[in-house]
């Protein structure tokens, strides 16, 4: 079970998530309360790159940014993957020389259907190693559908519909997950992995104990 901890803003929280066994660490470069500056993101990335041995893969989250901007930030910070969480067209994946996580919200739009078709070019479930090594890979991330929002809402995704999609394509499940419900979500959806942000926070700040509990619950599901 792949575990992604998103919305990290402090190097010490990134280090704690890495030590707890997180596979993917997300840095938000889009407007919102979890946004990090390029300098803050660089500090977190440097901390992770200096870790001996295995380290989590670094994911940069963007919303409706030009592919050239996404690529430049990824190059400068040494990101391993990028996450597109806005209304980007599938063509953006071909213009970014890194694996792409594409957030979808099961809204039935034509753009979403096109992203599903793009992801279906490679339906074999990746390992972390093969995911990071394939710059053409698109992996879907199912989040809650909240009109006008681009993630991080704490709302739960549509698990039954996500399960239908997970039976056809590998995906990560996000949206309202926390240490108490992640095992049940996994049992229903059967995703390749899970993604959490607000569910491992206390008063809007990442909580190391909750991060550890979330990872343990996901891995034992």
PDB file of C-alpha atoms in Angstrom:
ATOM      1  CA  UNK A   1       0.000   0.000   0.000  1.00  0.00           C
ATOM      2  CA  UNK A   2       1.530   3.282  -1.145  1.00  0.00           C
ATOM      3  CA  UNK A   3       1.100   6.089   1.386  1.00  0.00           C
ATOM      4  CA  UNK A   4       1.339   9.763   0.451  1.00  0.00           C
ATOM      5  CA  UNK A   5       1.493  12.520   3.041  1.00  0.00           C
ATOM      6  CA  UNK A   6       0.603  15.820   1.396  1.00  0.00           C
ATOM      7  CA  UNK A   7       0.668  19.475   2.377  1.00  0.00           C
ATOM      8  CA  UNK A   8       3.967  19.356   4.249  1.00  0.00           C
ATOM      9  CA  UNK A   9       5.331  22.770   5.177  1.00  0.00           C
ATOM     10  CA  UNK A  10       8.176  22.068   7.592  1.00  0.00           C
ATOM     11  CA  UNK A  11      11.356  20.028   7.100  1.00  0.00           C
ATOM     12  CA  UNK A  12      10.938  18.346  10.487  1.00  0.00           C
ATOM     13  CA  UNK A  13       7.487  17.060   9.545  1.00  0.00           C
ATOM     14  CA  UNK A  14       8.811  15.745   6.234  1.00  0.00           C
ATOM     15  CA  UNK A  15      11.607  13.953   8.080  1.00  0.00           C
ATOM     16  CA  UNK A  16       9.140  12.467  10.558  1.00  0.00           C
ATOM     17  CA  UNK A  17       6.891  11.232   7.746  1.00  0.00           C
ATOM     18  CA  UNK A  18       9.893   9.693   6.019  1.00  0.00           C
ATOM     19  CA  UNK A  19      10.979   7.954   9.214  1.00  0.00           C
ATOM     20  CA  UNK A  20       7.438   6.638   9.705  1.00  0.00           C
ATOM     21  CA  UNK A  21       7.569   4.961   6.297  1.00  0.00           C
ATOM     22  CA  UNK A  22       5.734   7.338   3.954  1.00  0.00           C
ATOM     23  CA  UNK A  23       6.320   6.573   0.277  1.00  0.00           C
ATOM     24  CA  UNK A  24       5.377   9.927  -1.240  1.00  0.00           C
ATOM     25  CA  UNK A  25       5.646  13.398   0.288  1.00  0.00           C
ATOM     26  CA  UNK A  26       3.631  16.222  -1.242  1.00  0.00           C
ATOM     27  CA  UNK A  27       4.541  19.905  -1.408  1.00  0.00           C
ATOM     28  CA  UNK A  28       1.764  22.296  -2.432  1.00  0.00           C
ATOM     29  CA  UNK A  29       2.691  25.057  -4.877  1.00  0.00           C
ATOM     30  CA  UNK A  30      -0.903  26.175  -5.415  1.00  0.00           C
ATOM     31  CA  UNK A  31      -2.950  28.834  -3.606  1.00  0.00           C
ATOM     32  CA  UNK A  32      -4.208  27.712  -0.205  1.00  0.00           C
ATOM     33  CA  UNK A  33      -3.295  27.421   3.438  1.00  0.00           C
ATOM     34  CA  UNK A  34      -0.749  24.648   2.808  1.00  0.00           C
ATOM     35  CA  UNK A  35       1.090  26.446   0.052  1.00  0.00           C
ATOM     36  CA  UNK A  36       4.876  26.597   0.351  1.00  0.00           C
ATOM     37  CA  UNK A  37       7.161  29.118  -1.291  1.00  0.00           C
ATOM     38  CA  UNK A  38       9.892  27.922  -3.593  1.00  0.00           C
ATOM     39  CA  UNK A  39      12.410  28.600  -0.810  1.00  0.00           C
ATOM     40  CA  UNK A  40      10.381  26.589   1.705  1.00  0.00           C
ATOM     41  CA  UNK A  41       9.966  23.780  -0.779  1.00  0.00           C
ATOM     42  CA  UNK A  42      13.676  23.787  -1.519  1.00  0.00           C
ATOM     43  CA  UNK A  43      14.479  23.496   2.195  1.00  0.00           C
ATOM     44  CA  UNK A  44      12.186  20.491   2.571  1.00  0.00           C
ATOM     45  CA  UNK A  45      13.555  18.892  -0.590  1.00  0.00           C
ATOM     46  CA  UNK A  46      17.133  19.402   0.595  1.00  0.00           C
ATOM     47  CA  UNK A  47      16.316  17.733   3.908  1.00  0.00           C
ATOM     48  CA  UNK A  48      14.907  14.698   2.126  1.00  0.00           C
ATOM     49  CA  UNK A  49      17.699  14.460  -0.427  1.00  0.00           C
ATOM     50  CA  UNK A  50      20.250  14.406   2.386  1.00  0.00           C
ATOM     51  CA  UNK A  51      18.681  11.383   4.063  1.00  0.00           C
ATOM     52  CA  UNK A  52      20.848   8.269   3.874  1.00  0.00           C
ATOM     53  CA  UNK A  53      19.429   5.196   2.175  1.00  0.00           C
ATOM     54  CA  UNK A  54      15.859   5.004   0.953  1.00  0.00           C
ATOM     55  CA  UNK A  55      13.871   8.204   0.912  1.00  0.00           C
ATOM     56  CA  UNK A  56      10.277   8.972  -0.046  1.00  0.00           C
ATOM     57  CA  UNK A  57       9.579  10.319  -3.502  1.00  0.00           C
ATOM     58  CA  UNK A  58       8.887  14.055  -3.629  1.00  0.00           C
ATOM     59  CA  UNK A  59       5.710  15.250  -5.321  1.00  0.00           C
ATOM     60  CA  UNK A  60       4.983  18.853  -6.255  1.00  0.00           C
ATOM     61  CA  UNK A  61       1.292  19.782  -6.404  1.00  0.00           C
ATOM     62  CA  UNK A  62       0.220  22.402  -8.939  1.00  0.00           C
ATOM     63  CA  UNK A  63      -3.109  23.852 -10.059  1.00  0.00           C
ATOM     64  CA  UNK A  64      -3.518  25.146 -13.608  1.00  0.00           C
ATOM     65  CA  UNK A  65       0.126  26.132 -14.065  1.00  0.00           C
ATOM     66  CA  UNK A  66       1.776  26.053 -17.511  1.00  0.00           C
ATOM     67  CA  UNK A  67       3.771  22.863 -18.085  1.00  0.00           C
ATOM     68  CA  UNK A  68       6.952  24.914 -18.480  1.00  0.00           C
ATOM     69  CA  UNK A  69       6.489  26.374 -14.993  1.00  0.00           C
ATOM     70  CA  UNK A  70       5.802  22.966 -13.479  1.00  0.00           C
ATOM     71  CA  UNK A  71       8.851  21.502 -15.189  1.00  0.00           C
ATOM     72  CA  UNK A  72      11.114  24.329 -14.027  1.00  0.00           C
ATOM     73  CA  UNK A  73      10.070  24.016 -10.386  1.00  0.00           C
ATOM     74  CA  UNK A  74      10.431  20.244 -10.497  1.00  0.00           C
ATOM     75  CA  UNK A  75      13.911  20.545 -11.975  1.00  0.00           C
ATOM     76  CA  UNK A  76      15.092  23.204  -9.530  1.00  0.00           C
ATOM     77  CA  UNK A  77      13.868  21.319  -6.443  1.00  0.00           C
ATOM     78  CA  UNK A  78      14.649  17.804  -7.605  1.00  0.00           C
ATOM     79  CA  UNK A  79      11.057  16.580  -7.516  1.00  0.00           C
ATOM     80  CA  UNK A  80      10.366  12.984  -8.507  1.00  0.00           C
ATOM     81  CA  UNK A  81       6.748  13.418  -9.625  1.00  0.00           C
ATOM     82  CA  UNK A  82       4.237  16.191 -10.137  1.00  0.00           C
ATOM     83  CA  UNK A  83       0.575  16.275  -9.195  1.00  0.00           C
ATOM     84  CA  UNK A  84      -1.851  18.235 -11.337  1.00  0.00           C
ATOM     85  CA  UNK A  85      -4.926  19.112  -9.296  1.00  0.00           C
ATOM     86  CA  UNK A  86      -6.705  21.645 -11.469  1.00  0.00           C
ATOM     87  CA  UNK A  87      -8.452  21.659 -14.834  1.00  0.00           C
ATOM     88  CA  UNK A  88      -5.374  20.806 -16.859  1.00  0.00           C
ATOM     89  CA  UNK A  89      -5.792  19.000 -20.206  1.00  0.00           C
ATOM     90  CA  UNK A  90      -4.182  15.581 -20.682  1.00  0.00           C
ATOM     91  CA  UNK A  91      -1.751  17.119 -23.165  1.00  0.00           C
ATOM     92  CA  UNK A  92       0.037  18.675 -20.185  1.00  0.00           C
ATOM     93  CA  UNK A  93       1.239  15.215 -19.160  1.00  0.00           C
ATOM     94  CA  UNK A  94       3.082  14.883 -22.456  1.00  0.00           C
ATOM     95  CA  UNK A  95       4.734  18.279 -21.978  1.00  0.00           C
ATOM     96  CA  UNK A  96       6.078  17.508 -18.489  1.00  0.00           C
ATOM     97  CA  UNK A  97       9.087  15.138 -18.415  1.00  0.00           C
ATOM     98  CA  UNK A  98       8.102  13.512 -15.134  1.00  0.00           C
ATOM     99  CA  UNK A  99       5.471  11.018 -13.968  1.00  0.00           C
ATOM    100  CA  UNK A 100       2.137  12.731 -13.285  1.00  0.00           C
ATOM    101  CA  UNK A 101      -0.433  12.162 -10.577  1.00  0.00           C
ATOM    102  CA  UNK A 102      -3.720  13.582 -11.861  1.00  0.00           C
ATOM    103  CA  UNK A 103      -6.371  14.466  -9.338  1.00  0.00           C
ATOM    104  CA  UNK A 104      -9.894  13.686 -10.500  1.00  0.00           C
ATOM    105  CA  UNK A 105     -13.164  14.096  -8.630  1.00  0.00           C
ATOM    106  CA  UNK A 106     -15.510  11.762 -10.499  1.00  0.00           C
ATOM    107  CA  UNK A 107     -17.485  14.714 -11.810  1.00  0.00           C
ATOM    108  CA  UNK A 108     -18.344  13.117 -15.145  1.00  0.00           C
ATOM    109  CA  UNK A 109     -16.628  15.804 -17.219  1.00  0.00           C
ATOM    110  CA  UNK A 110     -15.164  15.234 -20.658  1.00  0.00           C
ATOM    111  CA  UNK A 111     -11.745  16.326 -19.406  1.00  0.00           C
ATOM    112  CA  UNK A 112     -11.879  13.743 -16.650  1.00  0.00           C
ATOM    113  CA  UNK A 113     -12.820  11.029 -19.135  1.00  0.00           C
ATOM    114  CA  UNK A 114      -9.861  12.053 -21.279  1.00  0.00           C
ATOM    115  CA  UNK A 115      -7.538  11.756 -18.287  1.00  0.00           C
ATOM    116  CA  UNK A 116      -8.883   8.275 -17.568  1.00  0.00           C
ATOM    117  CA  UNK A 117      -8.134   7.303 -21.154  1.00  0.00           C
ATOM    118  CA  UNK A 118      -4.633   8.756 -20.843  1.00  0.00           C
ATOM    119  CA  UNK A 119      -4.003   6.816 -17.619  1.00  0.00           C
ATOM    120  CA  UNK A 120      -5.268   3.631 -19.256  1.00  0.00           C
ATOM    121  CA  UNK A 121      -2.308   3.586 -21.640  1.00  0.00           C
ATOM    122  CA  UNK A 122      -0.452   1.797 -18.850  1.00  0.00           C
ATOM    123  CA  UNK A 123      -2.798  -0.230 -16.681  1.00  0.00           C
ATOM    124  CA  UNK A 124      -0.241  -2.367 -14.869  1.00  0.00           C
ATOM    125  CA  UNK A 125       0.024  -1.223 -11.258  1.00  0.00           C
ATOM    126  CA  UNK A 126       3.402   0.433 -10.732  1.00  0.00           C
ATOM    127  CA  UNK A 127       5.830  -0.040  -7.905  1.00  0.00           C
ATOM    128  CA  UNK A 128       7.480   3.070  -6.508  1.00  0.00           C
ATOM    129  CA  UNK A 129      10.573   2.252  -8.532  1.00  0.00           C
ATOM    130  CA  UNK A 130       8.764   1.823 -11.838  1.00  0.00           C
ATOM    131  CA  UNK A 131       6.548   4.842 -11.156  1.00  0.00           C
ATOM    132  CA  UNK A 132       9.507   7.152 -10.631  1.00  0.00           C
ATOM    133  CA  UNK A 133      11.350   5.739 -13.634  1.00  0.00           C
ATOM    134  CA  UNK A 134       8.587   6.266 -16.208  1.00  0.00           C
ATOM    135  CA  UNK A 135       8.240   9.930 -17.253  1.00  0.00           C
ATOM    136  CA  UNK A 136       5.235   9.071 -19.441  1.00  0.00           C
ATOM    137  CA  UNK A 137       3.228   7.553 -16.603  1.00  0.00           C
ATOM    138  CA  UNK A 138      -0.088   9.058 -15.516  1.00  0.00           C
ATOM    139  CA  UNK A 139      -1.543   7.745 -12.265  1.00  0.00           C
ATOM    140  CA  UNK A 140      -4.989   8.880 -11.164  1.00  0.00           C
ATOM    141  CA  UNK A 141      -5.720  10.253  -7.696  1.00  0.00           C
ATOM    142  CA  UNK A 142      -9.404  10.262  -6.730  1.00  0.00           C
ATOM    143  CA  UNK A 143     -10.393  13.151  -4.461  1.00  0.00           C
ATOM    144  CA  UNK A 144     -13.680  14.499  -3.128  1.00  0.00           C
ATOM    145  CA  UNK A 145     -15.861  16.495  -5.510  1.00  0.00           C
ATOM    146  CA  UNK A 146     -16.326  19.926  -3.932  1.00  0.00           C
ATOM    147  CA  UNK A 147     -17.322  22.561  -6.519  1.00  0.00           C
ATOM    148  CA  UNK A 148     -14.759  25.349  -6.708  1.00  0.00           C
ATOM    149  CA  UNK A 149     -12.166  23.496  -4.623  1.00  0.00           C
ATOM    150  CA  UNK A 150      -8.998  21.787  -5.780  1.00  0.00           C
ATOM    151  CA  UNK A 151      -8.402  19.408  -2.886  1.00  0.00           C
ATOM    152  CA  UNK A 152      -7.456  19.697   0.758  1.00  0.00           C
ATOM    153  CA  UNK A 153     -11.086  20.084   1.817  1.00  0.00           C
ATOM    154  CA  UNK A 154     -11.272  17.242   4.319  1.00  0.00           C
ATOM    155  CA  UNK A 155     -14.379  15.949   2.525  1.00  0.00           C
ATOM    156  CA  UNK A 156     -14.671  12.229   1.786  1.00  0.00           C
ATOM    157  CA  UNK A 157     -14.543  10.998  -1.798  1.00  0.00           C
ATOM    158  CA  UNK A 158     -17.225   8.770  -3.312  1.00  0.00           C
ATOM    159  CA  UNK A 159     -15.805   5.410  -2.219  1.00  0.00           C
ATOM    160  CA  UNK A 160     -18.203   3.123  -4.162  1.00  0.00           C
ATOM    161  CA  UNK A 161     -17.525   4.955  -7.430  1.00  0.00           C
ATOM    162  CA  UNK A 162     -13.821   5.059  -6.670  1.00  0.00           C
ATOM    163  CA  UNK A 163     -13.946   1.293  -6.155  1.00  0.00           C
ATOM    164  CA  UNK A 164     -15.490   0.829  -9.602  1.00  0.00           C
ATOM    165  CA  UNK A 165     -12.635   2.792 -11.145  1.00  0.00           C
ATOM    166  CA  UNK A 166      -9.990   1.046  -9.025  1.00  0.00           C
ATOM    167  CA  UNK A 167     -11.164  -2.279 -10.430  1.00  0.00           C
ATOM    168  CA  UNK A 168     -10.090  -1.041 -13.876  1.00  0.00           C
ATOM    169  CA  UNK A 169      -7.152   1.268 -13.215  1.00  0.00           C
ATOM    170  CA  UNK A 170      -4.556   1.648 -10.467  1.00  0.00           C
ATOM    171  CA  UNK A 171      -5.240   4.784  -8.436  1.00  0.00           C
ATOM    172  CA  UNK A 172      -4.557   6.619  -5.220  1.00  0.00           C
ATOM    173  CA  UNK A 173      -7.476   7.500  -2.957  1.00  0.00           C
ATOM    174  CA  UNK A 174      -7.642  10.897  -1.256  1.00  0.00           C
ATOM    175  CA  UNK A 175     -10.369  12.958   0.344  1.00  0.00           C
ATOM    176  CA  UNK A 176     -11.230  13.018   4.031  1.00  0.00           C
ATOM    177  CA  UNK A 177      -8.985  10.140   5.060  1.00  0.00           C
ATOM    178  CA  UNK A 178      -7.616   9.908   8.590  1.00  0.00           C
ATOM    179  CA  UNK A 179      -6.173   7.260  10.931  1.00  0.00           C
ATOM    180  CA  UNK A 180      -9.677   6.148  11.952  1.00  0.00           C
ATOM    181  CA  UNK A 181     -11.224   5.572   8.526  1.00  0.00           C
ATOM    182  CA  UNK A 182      -8.345   4.724   6.195  1.00  0.00           C
ATOM    183  CA  UNK A 183      -8.530   0.964   6.797  1.00  0.00           C
ATOM    184  CA  UNK A 184     -12.247   0.923   5.947  1.00  0.00           C
ATOM    185  CA  UNK A 185     -11.637   3.062   2.866  1.00  0.00           C
ATOM    186  CA  UNK A 186      -8.985   0.637   1.668  1.00  0.00           C
ATOM    187  CA  UNK A 187     -11.271  -2.351   2.245  1.00  0.00           C
ATOM    188  CA  UNK A 188     -13.986  -0.761   0.096  1.00  0.00           C
ATOM    189  CA  UNK A 189     -11.985   0.884  -2.685  1.00  0.00           C
ATOM    190  CA  UNK A 190      -8.923  -1.394  -2.932  1.00  0.00           C
ATOM    191  CA  UNK A 191      -6.676   1.399  -4.200  1.00  0.00           C
ATOM    192  CA  UNK A 192      -3.001   1.187  -5.042  1.00  0.00           C
ATOM    193  CA  UNK A 193      -2.383   3.791  -2.371  1.00  0.00           C
ATOM    194  CA  UNK A 194      -3.848   6.488  -0.150  1.00  0.00           C
ATOM    195  CA  UNK A 195      -3.211  10.212   0.220  1.00  0.00           C
ATOM    196  CA  UNK A 196      -3.792  12.339   3.317  1.00  0.00           C
ATOM    197  CA  UNK A 197      -3.353  15.962   4.307  1.00  0.00           C
ATOM    198  CA  UNK A 198      -5.888  17.462   6.735  1.00  0.00           C
ATOM    199  CA  UNK A 199      -6.486  14.052   8.321  1.00  0.00           C
ATOM    200  CA  UNK A 200      -3.031  14.108   9.915  1.00  0.00           C
ATOM    201  CA  UNK A 201      -3.233  17.653  11.251  1.00  0.00           C
ATOM    202  CA  UNK A 202      -4.127  19.215  14.577  1.00  0.00           C
ATOM    203  CA  UNK A 203      -5.207  22.856  14.472  1.00  0.00           C
ATOM    204  CA  UNK A 204      -3.974  23.104  10.888  1.00  0.00           C
ATOM    205  CA  UNK A 205      -0.469  21.822  11.626  1.00  0.00           C
ATOM    206  CA  UNK A 206       0.906  18.403  10.729  1.00  0.00           C
ATOM    207  CA  UNK A 207       0.785  16.086  13.765  1.00  0.00           C
ATOM    208  CA  UNK A 208       3.572  13.506  13.856  1.00  0.00           C
ATOM    209  CA  UNK A 209       1.573  11.086  16.014  1.00  0.00           C
ATOM    210  CA  UNK A 210      -1.305  11.198  13.517  1.00  0.00           C
ATOM    211  CA  UNK A 211       1.075  10.707  10.599  1.00  0.00           C
ATOM    212  CA  UNK A 212       2.504   7.619  12.279  1.00  0.00           C
ATOM    213  CA  UNK A 213      -0.970   6.308  13.140  1.00  0.00           C
ATOM    214  CA  UNK A 214      -2.222   6.861   9.589  1.00  0.00           C
ATOM    215  CA  UNK A 215       0.679   5.010   8.013  1.00  0.00           C
ATOM    216  CA  UNK A 216       0.337   2.132  10.474  1.00  0.00           C
ATOM    217  CA  UNK A 217      -3.413   1.857   9.834  1.00  0.00           C
ATOM    218  CA  UNK A 218      -2.977   1.929   6.058  1.00  0.00           C
ATOM    219  CA  UNK A 219      -0.273  -0.706   6.102  1.00  0.00           C
ATOM    220  CA  UNK A 220      -2.245  -3.042   8.368  1.00  0.00           C
ATOM    221  CA  UNK A 221      -5.445  -2.815   6.290  1.00  0.00           C
TER     222      UNK A 221
END
